[in-house]
C-alpha positions as MATLAB code, in Angstrom:
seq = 'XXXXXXXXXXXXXXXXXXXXXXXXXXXXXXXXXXXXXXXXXXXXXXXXXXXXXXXXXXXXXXXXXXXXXXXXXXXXXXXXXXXXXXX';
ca = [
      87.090   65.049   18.322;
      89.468   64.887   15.396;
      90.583   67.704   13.363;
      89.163   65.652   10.523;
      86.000   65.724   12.128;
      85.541   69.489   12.795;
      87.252   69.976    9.026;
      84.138   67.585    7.753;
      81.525   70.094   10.205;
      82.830   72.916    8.870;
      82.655   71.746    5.254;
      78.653   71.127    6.201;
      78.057   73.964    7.852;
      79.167   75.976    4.656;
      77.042   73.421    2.312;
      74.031   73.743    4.114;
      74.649   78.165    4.318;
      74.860   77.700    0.455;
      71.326   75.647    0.698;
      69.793   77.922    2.815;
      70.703   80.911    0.255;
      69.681   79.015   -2.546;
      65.921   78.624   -1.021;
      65.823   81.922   -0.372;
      66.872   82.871   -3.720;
      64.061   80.208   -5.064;
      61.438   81.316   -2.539;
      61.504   85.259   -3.519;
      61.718   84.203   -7.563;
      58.591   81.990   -6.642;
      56.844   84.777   -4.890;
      57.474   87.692   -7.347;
      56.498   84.718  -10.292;
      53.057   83.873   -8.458;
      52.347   88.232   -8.078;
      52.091   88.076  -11.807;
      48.833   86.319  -11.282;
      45.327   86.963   -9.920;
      43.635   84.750   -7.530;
      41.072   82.622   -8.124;
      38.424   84.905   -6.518;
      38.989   87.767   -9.241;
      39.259   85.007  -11.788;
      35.914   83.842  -10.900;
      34.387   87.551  -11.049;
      35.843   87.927  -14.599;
      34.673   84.808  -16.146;
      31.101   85.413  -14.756;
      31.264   89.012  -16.254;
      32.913   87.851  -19.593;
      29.897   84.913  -19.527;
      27.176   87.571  -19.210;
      28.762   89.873  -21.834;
      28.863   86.925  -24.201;
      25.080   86.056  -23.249;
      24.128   89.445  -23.949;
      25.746   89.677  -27.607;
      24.543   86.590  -28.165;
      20.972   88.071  -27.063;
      21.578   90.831  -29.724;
      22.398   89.198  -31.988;
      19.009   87.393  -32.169;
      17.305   90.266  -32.071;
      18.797   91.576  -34.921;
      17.857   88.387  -36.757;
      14.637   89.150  -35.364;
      14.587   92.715  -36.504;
      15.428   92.128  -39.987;
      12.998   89.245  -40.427;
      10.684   91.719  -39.218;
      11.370   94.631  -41.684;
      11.981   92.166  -44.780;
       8.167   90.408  -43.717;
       6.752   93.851  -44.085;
       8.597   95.281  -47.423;
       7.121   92.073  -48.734;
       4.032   92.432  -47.662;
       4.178   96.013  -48.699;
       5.678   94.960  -52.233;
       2.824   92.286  -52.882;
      -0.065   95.237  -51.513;
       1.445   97.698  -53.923;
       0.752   94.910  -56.678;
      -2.443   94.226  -55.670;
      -3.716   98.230  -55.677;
      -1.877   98.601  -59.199;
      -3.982   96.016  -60.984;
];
């Protein structure tokens, strides 16, 4: 071989060190990056317990609506009885 040839080795040997340290570089960014993030097992198990929470003020909330059409039934009919006995 030439000395050309082992200068052109050498100059791609040292290209493809500086690749190899680059992917490393990329590959640890990448993994510290994706531990910021939960997997999508515990995403699953908090969107089914943020679904029931959101069910269950939902259920309150018609109960409420149920509750006060309850109590404002029965001050009317208590109004309208307290009419009657007064004539």
């Amino acid at each position: 071989m030439e000395q050309k040839d082992y200068e052109r080795i050498a100059k791609l040997e040292t290209q493809l060190e500086s690749l190899t340290e680059g992917l490393k570089r990329i590959e640890n960014k990448l993994d510290a990056y994706t531990a910021n993030f939960i997997t999508k097992a515990e995403a699953d198990i908090r969107f089914k317990n943020i679904e029931k929470e959101l069910m269950e003020v939902k259920d309150d909330k018609r109960t409420n609506r149920a509750f006060w059409v309850s109590v404002s039934a029965l001050a009317v009919t208590f109004i309208f009885s307290l009419l009657n006995y007064l004539k």
